[in-house]
């Protein structure tokens, strides 16, 4: 759970945590502020992932990476795959206008990752939620070429530095009725997906190219739509390499693991890879004591990681953050503790759930 704290209190936090006297402020109690976490066994999560033949990734936030040494140390110690949480999206790169590109945030994340031997996935070239305001005024006929040019420039800039891109993010409507309404659909038409993959491939022929979405992890109308979409792309020779399943889930209700595996299997049967691309597991709706809730969270992290382990072409499990100190969930869903390190960068039971699953091969 992200806290707004003064610098003075921040300096005291480790001491207060050691005394068991931190509190998350009003509202939901913070599980990670209690002494229920397992003692640190000195392990690195990446060793388990490598033993399991998988990449283990985290979305990275440039702010704490630049200002908080423990953030970068924890990231580099436990993960071998990195994704920019925000900085490599269209709006931050071109907020100032069509002729200016700001790669500073993305470059800093990529340099950190490469300097620490981690691989990088770019995220995301086409996403309806990160379109710069000025782009809304671009004439329909000019919008397609503008997006082509953007993809060419950005994928070209990071060519050789990233191993993969989320090319198109969240294009399907929530009810499984077809493509969602978006500026891309309105101004380019339904061909915008294929076009984005083709341009990205030209710009970086070695990068693995993914379609990425949420609520498409298990079985249902929306995941059927994604299946049909990528099957069609693949059959027509569009350069798509795989599908990312975001996996923003709640421990109190998530797709059955068997459905997730079945879905992964039908996608990989098309010759595509899959990956878990943005996992976090909310626990605020769970009943029970703090340690019971953390235990349930451990089980969910274990089971989902295990699902990936059971599908040979599921090559990576990426979390959307890694410490409860910085999670988008707090703003999007309300205060929670959805990740595998607590606010003091200590391992939670969920860490060991993932570790066990990676070692289960
Ligand atoms: C979120 C980031 O976490 C936030 O920091 C940002 O402000 C908005 O985007 N699905 C995605 C991610 O594909 O890009 C989103 O990330 C979370 C939902």
CSV table of C-alpha atoms and ligand atoms in Angstrom, one decimal:
chain,number,residue,atom,x,y,z
A,1,UNK,CA,0.0,0.0,0.0
A,2,UNK,CA,1.6,3.3,-1.0
A,3,UNK,CA,1.9,5.7,1.8
A,4,UNK,CA,2.3,9.4,1.7
A,5,UNK,CA,4.9,10.0,4.3
A,6,UNK,CA,7.2,12.9,5.3
A,7,UNK,CA,10.9,12.4,4.8
A,8,UNK,CA,11.3,12.3,8.6
A,9,UNK,CA,8.9,9.5,9.0
A,10,UNK,CA,10.4,7.7,6.0
A,11,UNK,CA,13.8,7.7,7.8
A,12,UNK,CA,12.2,6.2,10.9
A,13,UNK,CA,10.2,3.5,9.0
A,14,UNK,CA,12.7,0.7,9.2
A,15,UNK,CA,13.0,1.3,13.0
A,16,UNK,CA,9.2,1.5,13.4
A,17,UNK,CA,8.7,-1.6,11.3
A,18,UNK,CA,11.2,-3.5,13.5
A,19,UNK,CA,9.2,-2.5,16.5
A,20,UNK,CA,6.0,-3.7,14.8
A,21,UNK,CA,4.6,-0.2,15.3
A,22,UNK,CA,3.8,1.0,11.7
A,23,UNK,CA,0.3,1.4,10.6
A,24,UNK,CA,-1.1,2.0,7.2
A,25,UNK,CA,-3.3,4.9,8.3
A,26,UNK,CA,-7.1,4.7,8.2
A,27,UNK,CA,-9.0,2.0,6.4
A,28,UNK,CA,-7.8,-1.5,5.5
A,29,UNK,CA,-5.1,-2.8,7.8
A,30,UNK,CA,-1.8,-3.3,5.9
A,31,UNK,CA,-0.8,-7.0,6.0
A,32,UNK,CA,2.8,-6.1,5.2
A,33,UNK,CA,3.2,-3.9,8.2
A,34,UNK,CA,2.7,-6.9,10.5
A,35,UNK,CA,5.4,-9.4,11.5
A,36,UNK,CA,3.7,-12.2,9.5
A,37,UNK,CA,6.2,-12.4,6.7
A,38,UNK,CA,8.4,-15.5,6.5
A,39,UNK,CA,12.0,-14.9,7.6
A,40,UNK,CA,14.3,-14.1,4.7
A,41,UNK,CA,16.0,-17.3,3.5
A,42,UNK,CA,18.7,-15.4,1.6
A,43,UNK,CA,17.4,-16.8,-1.7
A,44,UNK,CA,16.9,-14.9,-5.0
A,45,UNK,CA,13.7,-15.4,-6.9
A,46,UNK,CA,15.6,-15.3,-10.2
A,47,UNK,CA,17.5,-18.5,-9.3
A,48,UNK,CA,14.2,-20.4,-9.0
A,49,UNK,CA,12.9,-18.9,-12.2
A,50,UNK,CA,16.1,-19.9,-14.1
A,51,UNK,CA,15.9,-23.4,-12.6
A,52,UNK,CA,12.3,-23.5,-14.0
A,53,UNK,CA,13.4,-22.2,-17.4
A,54,UNK,CA,11.4,-19.0,-17.1
A,55,UNK,CA,12.0,-15.3,-17.1
A,56,UNK,CA,10.7,-13.5,-14.0
A,57,UNK,CA,9.9,-9.9,-14.6
A,58,UNK,CA,8.7,-6.7,-12.9
A,59,UNK,CA,7.3,-3.5,-14.2
A,60,UNK,CA,9.5,-0.6,-13.1
A,61,UNK,CA,8.7,2.8,-12.0
A,62,UNK,CA,11.4,5.3,-12.9
A,63,UNK,CA,10.9,7.6,-9.8
A,64,UNK,CA,12.0,5.2,-7.1
A,65,UNK,CA,14.5,3.6,-9.4
A,66,UNK,CA,16.3,6.9,-9.5
A,67,UNK,CA,15.9,7.9,-5.9
A,68,UNK,CA,15.7,4.8,-3.7
A,69,UNK,CA,18.7,2.5,-3.7
A,70,UNK,CA,16.8,-0.4,-2.1
A,71,UNK,CA,14.3,-0.3,-5.0
A,72,UNK,CA,16.9,-0.9,-7.6
A,73,UNK,CA,18.9,-3.4,-5.4
A,74,UNK,CA,15.8,-5.5,-4.8
A,75,UNK,CA,14.8,-5.4,-8.5
A,76,UNK,CA,18.3,-6.4,-9.7
A,77,UNK,CA,18.6,-9.1,-7.0
A,78,UNK,CA,15.4,-11.0,-7.8
A,79,UNK,CA,14.4,-10.4,-11.4
A,80,UNK,CA,15.8,-11.0,-14.8
A,81,UNK,CA,13.2,-9.2,-16.9
A,82,UNK,CA,12.0,-5.6,-16.8
A,83,UNK,CA,9.2,-3.7,-18.3
A,84,UNK,CA,8.6,0.1,-18.0
A,85,UNK,CA,5.4,0.7,-16.1
A,86,UNK,CA,4.8,4.0,-17.7
A,87,UNK,CA,7.7,5.6,-19.4
A,88,UNK,CA,7.6,3.8,-22.7
A,89,UNK,CA,4.0,4.6,-23.5
A,90,UNK,CA,3.0,7.1,-26.2
A,91,UNK,CA,1.8,9.9,-23.9
A,92,UNK,CA,5.0,10.2,-21.9
A,93,UNK,CA,7.2,9.9,-25.0
A,94,UNK,CA,5.4,12.4,-27.0
A,95,UNK,CA,3.5,14.6,-24.6
A,96,UNK,CA,5.0,17.7,-26.0
A,97,UNK,CA,3.9,17.2,-29.6
A,98,UNK,CA,4.4,15.1,-32.8
A,99,UNK,CA,7.9,16.3,-33.4
A,100,UNK,CA,9.5,15.7,-30.0
A,101,UNK,CA,10.4,12.4,-28.4
A,102,UNK,CA,11.3,12.1,-24.8
A,103,UNK,CA,13.1,8.8,-24.2
A,104,UNK,CA,14.7,9.8,-20.9
A,105,UNK,CA,12.5,7.7,-18.6
A,106,UNK,CA,12.6,4.7,-20.8
A,107,UNK,CA,16.3,5.0,-21.5
A,108,UNK,CA,17.1,5.2,-17.8
A,109,UNK,CA,15.1,2.0,-17.1
A,110,UNK,CA,16.6,0.1,-20.1
A,111,UNK,CA,20.2,1.2,-19.1
A,112,UNK,CA,19.6,0.0,-15.5
A,113,UNK,CA,18.3,-3.3,-16.7
A,114,UNK,CA,21.0,-4.0,-19.2
A,115,UNK,CA,23.8,-2.9,-16.7
A,116,UNK,CA,22.4,-5.5,-14.3
A,117,UNK,CA,22.1,-8.3,-16.9
A,118,UNK,CA,18.3,-8.2,-17.1
A,119,UNK,CA,16.3,-8.4,-20.3
A,120,UNK,CA,13.7,-5.8,-21.3
A,121,UNK,CA,10.2,-5.9,-22.8
A,122,UNK,CA,8.9,-2.7,-24.2
A,123,UNK,CA,5.3,-1.7,-23.2
A,124,UNK,CA,3.2,-0.6,-25.1
A,125,UNK,CA,3.3,0.8,-28.6
A,126,UNK,CA,-0.5,1.0,-29.2
A,127,UNK,CA,-2.8,1.6,-26.2
A,128,UNK,CA,-6.0,3.6,-26.2
A,129,UNK,CA,-5.2,4.8,-22.7
A,130,UNK,CA,-2.0,6.6,-23.4
A,131,UNK,CA,-2.7,8.7,-26.5
A,132,UNK,CA,-1.2,12.3,-26.2
A,133,UNK,CA,-4.0,14.9,-26.1
A,134,UNK,CA,-2.7,16.6,-29.3
A,135,UNK,CA,-3.2,13.4,-31.3
A,136,UNK,CA,-7.0,13.6,-31.0
A,137,UNK,CA,-6.8,16.6,-33.3
A,138,UNK,CA,-4.9,14.8,-36.1
A,139,UNK,CA,-7.0,14.3,-39.2
A,140,UNK,CA,-8.2,10.7,-39.8
A,141,UNK,CA,-6.2,10.3,-43.0
A,142,UNK,CA,-3.0,11.4,-41.2
A,143,UNK,CA,-3.5,9.3,-38.1
A,144,UNK,CA,-2.4,6.0,-39.6
A,145,UNK,CA,0.9,7.3,-41.0
A,146,UNK,CA,1.5,9.2,-37.7
A,147,UNK,CA,1.1,6.0,-35.7
A,148,UNK,CA,3.4,4.1,-38.2
A,149,UNK,CA,6.0,6.8,-37.8
A,150,UNK,CA,5.7,6.7,-34.0
A,151,UNK,CA,6.1,2.9,-33.9
A,152,UNK,CA,9.0,3.0,-36.3
A,153,UNK,CA,10.8,5.6,-34.3
A,154,UNK,CA,10.3,4.1,-30.9
A,155,UNK,CA,10.8,0.4,-31.8
A,156,UNK,CA,13.9,1.6,-33.8
A,157,UNK,CA,15.2,3.6,-30.9
A,158,UNK,CA,15.1,0.5,-28.6
A,159,UNK,CA,16.1,-2.0,-31.3
A,160,UNK,CA,18.7,-4.4,-30.0
A,161,UNK,CA,18.0,-3.3,-26.4
A,162,UNK,CA,14.6,-5.0,-25.9
A,163,UNK,CA,13.8,-8.6,-26.6
A,164,UNK,CA,10.1,-8.1,-26.9
A,165,UNK,CA,7.3,-5.5,-27.3
A,166,UNK,CA,3.7,-5.4,-26.2
A,167,UNK,CA,2.7,-4.0,-29.6
A,168,UNK,CA,-1.1,-3.7,-29.1
A,169,UNK,CA,-2.5,-3.5,-25.6
A,170,UNK,CA,-6.2,-4.0,-24.6
A,171,UNK,CA,-7.8,-3.7,-28.0
A,172,UNK,CA,-10.7,-6.0,-27.2
A,173,UNK,CA,-14.0,-4.8,-25.6
A,174,UNK,CA,-14.7,-6.0,-22.1
A,175,UNK,CA,-17.9,-7.8,-23.1
A,176,UNK,CA,-16.3,-9.8,-25.8
A,177,UNK,CA,-18.3,-8.1,-28.5
A,178,UNK,CA,-15.4,-7.2,-30.7
A,179,UNK,CA,-12.8,-4.5,-30.8
A,180,UNK,CA,-13.3,-1.7,-28.2
A,181,UNK,CA,-14.1,1.8,-29.4
A,182,UNK,CA,-10.8,3.7,-29.6
A,183,UNK,CA,-9.1,6.4,-31.5
A,184,UNK,CA,-7.2,3.7,-33.4
A,185,UNK,CA,-10.4,1.9,-34.5
A,186,UNK,CA,-12.2,5.2,-35.4
A,187,UNK,CA,-9.4,6.8,-37.4
A,188,UNK,CA,-7.6,3.7,-38.9
A,189,UNK,CA,-10.2,1.0,-38.8
A,190,UNK,CA,-9.9,-2.6,-37.6
A,191,UNK,CA,-6.7,-3.1,-39.6
A,192,UNK,CA,-4.8,-1.0,-37.0
A,193,UNK,CA,-3.7,-4.1,-35.2
A,194,UNK,CA,-2.2,-5.9,-38.1
A,195,UNK,CA,-0.6,-2.7,-39.3
A,196,UNK,CA,1.1,-2.1,-35.9
A,197,UNK,CA,2.6,-5.6,-35.8
A,198,UNK,CA,3.9,-5.2,-39.4
A,199,UNK,CA,5.5,-1.8,-38.7
A,200,UNK,CA,7.0,-3.0,-35.4
A,201,UNK,CA,8.5,-6.0,-37.1
A,202,UNK,CA,10.1,-3.9,-39.8
A,203,UNK,CA,11.6,-1.6,-37.1
A,204,UNK,CA,12.9,-4.4,-34.9
A,205,UNK,CA,12.9,-7.8,-36.7
A,206,UNK,CA,14.4,-9.6,-33.7
A,207,UNK,CA,11.9,-8.5,-31.1
A,208,UNK,CA,9.2,-10.9,-30.0
A,209,UNK,CA,5.9,-9.1,-30.7
A,210,UNK,CA,2.9,-9.6,-28.3
A,211,UNK,CA,-0.8,-8.8,-28.2
A,212,UNK,CA,-1.5,-8.0,-24.5
A,213,UNK,CA,-4.9,-7.8,-22.6
A,214,UNK,CA,-6.7,-8.2,-19.4
A,215,UNK,CA,-9.7,-10.5,-18.4
A,216,UNK,CA,-8.5,-12.8,-21.1
A,217,UNK,CA,-6.6,-15.2,-18.8
A,218,UNK,CA,-9.2,-17.8,-18.4
A,219,UNK,CA,-12.1,-19.0,-20.7
A,220,UNK,CA,-15.0,-16.7,-21.7
A,221,UNK,CA,-16.2,-14.4,-24.4
A,222,UNK,CA,-13.3,-12.0,-24.3
A,223,UNK,CA,-10.6,-14.6,-24.3
A,224,UNK,CA,-12.4,-16.3,-27.2
A,225,UNK,CA,-12.2,-13.0,-29.1
A,226,UNK,CA,-8.5,-12.7,-28.4
A,227,UNK,CA,-8.0,-16.3,-29.5
A,228,UNK,CA,-9.8,-15.6,-32.8
A,229,UNK,CA,-7.9,-12.4,-33.3
A,230,UNK,CA,-4.5,-13.9,-32.9
A,231,UNK,CA,-5.4,-17.0,-34.8
A,232,UNK,CA,-6.4,-14.9,-37.7
A,233,UNK,CA,-3.2,-12.8,-37.5
A,234,UNK,CA,-1.0,-15.9,-37.3
A,235,UNK,CA,-2.8,-17.7,-40.2
A,236,UNK,CA,-2.3,-14.6,-42.4
A,237,UNK,CA,1.4,-14.4,-41.7
A,238,UNK,CA,1.2,-11.2,-39.6
A,239,UNK,CA,4.4,-11.1,-37.5
A,240,UNK,CA,2.9,-11.9,-34.0
A,241,UNK,CA,4.9,-14.1,-31.6
A,242,UNK,CA,2.6,-14.3,-28.6
A,243,UNK,CA,-0.1,-13.2,-26.2
A,244,UNK,CA,0.4,-11.6,-22.8
A,245,UNK,CA,-2.2,-12.2,-20.1
A,246,UNK,CA,-2.1,-9.3,-17.7
A,247,UNK,CA,-3.4,-11.2,-14.6
A,248,UNK,CA,-4.5,-8.3,-12.4
A,249,UNK,CA,-6.5,-10.5,-10.2
A,250,UNK,CA,-8.1,-10.7,-6.7
A,251,UNK,CA,-7.4,-13.6,-4.4
A,252,UNK,CA,-11.1,-13.6,-3.6
A,253,UNK,CA,-12.1,-14.6,-7.1
A,254,UNK,CA,-10.0,-15.2,-10.2
A,255,UNK,CA,-10.3,-17.4,-13.3
A,256,UNK,CA,-9.9,-21.1,-12.4
A,257,UNK,CA,-6.3,-22.2,-12.9
A,258,UNK,CA,-7.5,-25.1,-15.1
A,259,UNK,CA,-9.1,-22.6,-17.5
A,260,UNK,CA,-6.0,-20.5,-17.6
A,261,UNK,CA,-4.0,-23.6,-18.6
A,262,UNK,CA,-6.5,-24.6,-21.2
A,263,UNK,CA,-6.4,-21.1,-22.6
A,264,UNK,CA,-2.6,-21.0,-22.7
A,265,UNK,CA,-2.6,-24.4,-24.4
A,266,UNK,CA,-5.0,-23.4,-27.2
A,267,UNK,CA,-2.9,-20.3,-27.8
A,268,UNK,CA,0.4,-22.1,-27.9
A,269,UNK,CA,-1.2,-24.7,-30.2
A,270,UNK,CA,-1.3,-21.9,-32.7
A,271,UNK,CA,2.5,-21.7,-32.6
A,272,UNK,CA,2.4,-18.6,-30.3
A,273,UNK,CA,4.2,-18.1,-27.0
A,274,UNK,CA,2.3,-16.8,-23.9
A,275,UNK,CA,3.4,-14.9,-20.9
A,276,UNK,CA,1.9,-13.6,-17.7
A,277,UNK,CA,2.5,-9.9,-18.2
A,278,UNK,CA,1.2,-7.8,-15.4
A,279,UNK,CA,0.4,-10.0,-12.4
A,280,UNK,CA,-0.7,-8.6,-9.0
A,281,UNK,CA,-3.1,-10.3,-6.5
A,282,UNK,CA,-5.4,-8.1,-4.5
A,283,UNK,CA,-6.2,-9.2,-1.0
A,284,UNK,CA,-8.3,-6.4,0.5
A,285,UNK,CA,-11.6,-8.2,-0.1
A,286,UNK,CA,-10.5,-11.4,1.7
A,287,UNK,CA,-11.8,-12.2,5.1
A,288,UNK,CA,-9.7,-13.7,7.9
A,289,UNK,CA,-6.6,-12.6,9.7
A,290,UNK,CA,-3.7,-10.9,8.1
A,291,UNK,CA,-1.6,-14.1,8.1
A,292,UNK,CA,-4.5,-16.0,6.5
A,293,UNK,CA,-4.9,-13.5,3.8
A,294,UNK,CA,-1.1,-13.5,3.1
A,295,UNK,CA,-1.3,-17.3,3.0
A,296,UNK,CA,-4.1,-17.2,0.5
A,297,UNK,CA,-2.1,-14.7,-1.6
A,298,UNK,CA,0.8,-17.1,-1.4
A,299,UNK,CA,-1.3,-19.9,-2.8
A,300,UNK,CA,-2.6,-17.8,-5.7
A,301,UNK,CA,0.9,-16.7,-6.7
A,302,UNK,CA,2.0,-20.3,-6.5
A,303,UNK,CA,-0.9,-21.6,-8.6
A,304,UNK,CA,-0.7,-19.1,-11.3
A,305,UNK,CA,3.1,-19.4,-11.6
A,306,UNK,CA,2.6,-23.2,-11.7
A,307,UNK,CA,0.1,-22.8,-14.5
A,308,UNK,CA,2.8,-21.0,-16.5
A,309,UNK,CA,5.3,-23.7,-15.6
A,310,UNK,CA,2.9,-26.4,-17.0
A,311,UNK,CA,2.8,-24.8,-20.4
A,312,UNK,CA,6.2,-25.1,-22.2
A,313,UNK,CA,5.7,-22.0,-24.3
A,314,UNK,CA,4.8,-19.8,-21.3
A,315,UNK,CA,8.2,-18.2,-21.1
A,316,UNK,CA,7.8,-15.4,-18.5
A,317,UNK,CA,5.9,-14.3,-15.4
A,318,UNK,CA,6.0,-10.5,-15.0
A,319,UNK,CA,4.6,-8.7,-12.0
A,320,UNK,CA,3.2,-5.2,-12.2
A,321,UNK,CA,5.6,-3.8,-9.7
A,322,UNK,CA,7.3,-5.9,-7.0
A,323,UNK,CA,6.9,-3.9,-3.7
A,324,UNK,CA,3.6,-3.0,-2.1
A,325,UNK,CA,5.2,0.4,-1.5
A,326,UNK,CA,4.5,1.2,-5.2
A,327,UNK,CA,1.6,-0.4,-6.9
A,328,UNK,CA,-0.9,1.1,-9.3
A,329,UNK,CA,-3.6,-1.0,-7.5
A,330,UNK,CA,-3.8,1.5,-4.6
A,331,UNK,CA,-5.0,4.3,-7.0
A,332,UNK,CA,-7.0,2.1,-9.3
A,333,UNK,CA,-8.8,-0.3,-6.9
A,334,UNK,CA,-8.2,1.2,-3.4
A,335,UNK,CA,-5.5,0.5,-0.8
A,336,UNK,CA,-4.1,-3.0,-1.1
A,337,UNK,CA,-0.9,-5.1,-0.8
A,338,UNK,CA,-0.9,-7.0,-4.1
A,339,UNK,CA,2.8,-7.8,-4.6
A,340,UNK,CA,5.4,-10.2,-3.3
A,341,UNK,CA,7.7,-7.8,-1.4
A,342,UNK,CA,6.2,-5.6,1.4
A,343,UNK,CA,6.6,-1.9,1.8
A,344,UNK,CA,10.0,-2.4,3.5
A,345,UNK,CA,11.2,-4.7,0.6
A,346,UNK,CA,10.8,-7.8,2.8
A,347,UNK,CA,9.8,-11.1,1.2
A,348,UNK,CA,6.1,-11.9,1.7
A,349,UNK,CA,4.7,-15.4,1.7
A,350,UNK,CA,3.7,-14.8,-1.9
A,351,UNK,CA,7.4,-14.6,-2.8
A,352,UNK,CA,7.8,-18.2,-1.5
A,353,UNK,CA,4.7,-19.3,-3.4
A,354,UNK,CA,6.3,-18.2,-6.7
A,355,UNK,CA,9.6,-19.7,-5.7
A,356,UNK,CA,8.1,-23.1,-5.0
A,357,UNK,CA,6.2,-23.1,-8.3
A,358,UNK,CA,9.3,-22.2,-10.3
A,359,UNK,CA,11.2,-25.0,-8.5
A,360,UNK,CA,8.4,-27.5,-9.2
A,361,UNK,CA,9.6,-28.5,-12.7
B,1,LIG,C1,-0.7,1.6,-15.5
B,1,LIG,C2,0.4,2.0,-14.7
B,1,LIG,O1,0.6,1.1,-13.7
B,1,LIG,C3,0.2,3.4,-14.1
B,1,LIG,O2,1.3,3.8,-13.4
B,1,LIG,C4,-0.2,4.3,-15.3
B,1,LIG,O3,-0.4,5.6,-14.8
B,1,LIG,C5,-1.3,3.8,-16.1
B,1,LIG,O4,-1.0,2.5,-16.5
B,1,LIG,N1,-2.9,-2.4,-17.9
B,1,LIG,C6,-1.7,-2.1,-18.5
B,1,LIG,C7,-0.8,-1.2,-17.9
B,1,LIG,O5,-1.5,-2.6,-19.6
B,1,LIG,O6,-0.1,-0.4,-18.8
B,1,LIG,C8,-1.4,-0.3,-16.9
B,1,LIG,O7,-0.4,0.4,-16.2
B,1,LIG,C9,-2.2,-1.1,-15.9
B,1,LIG,C10,-3.3,-1.8,-16.6
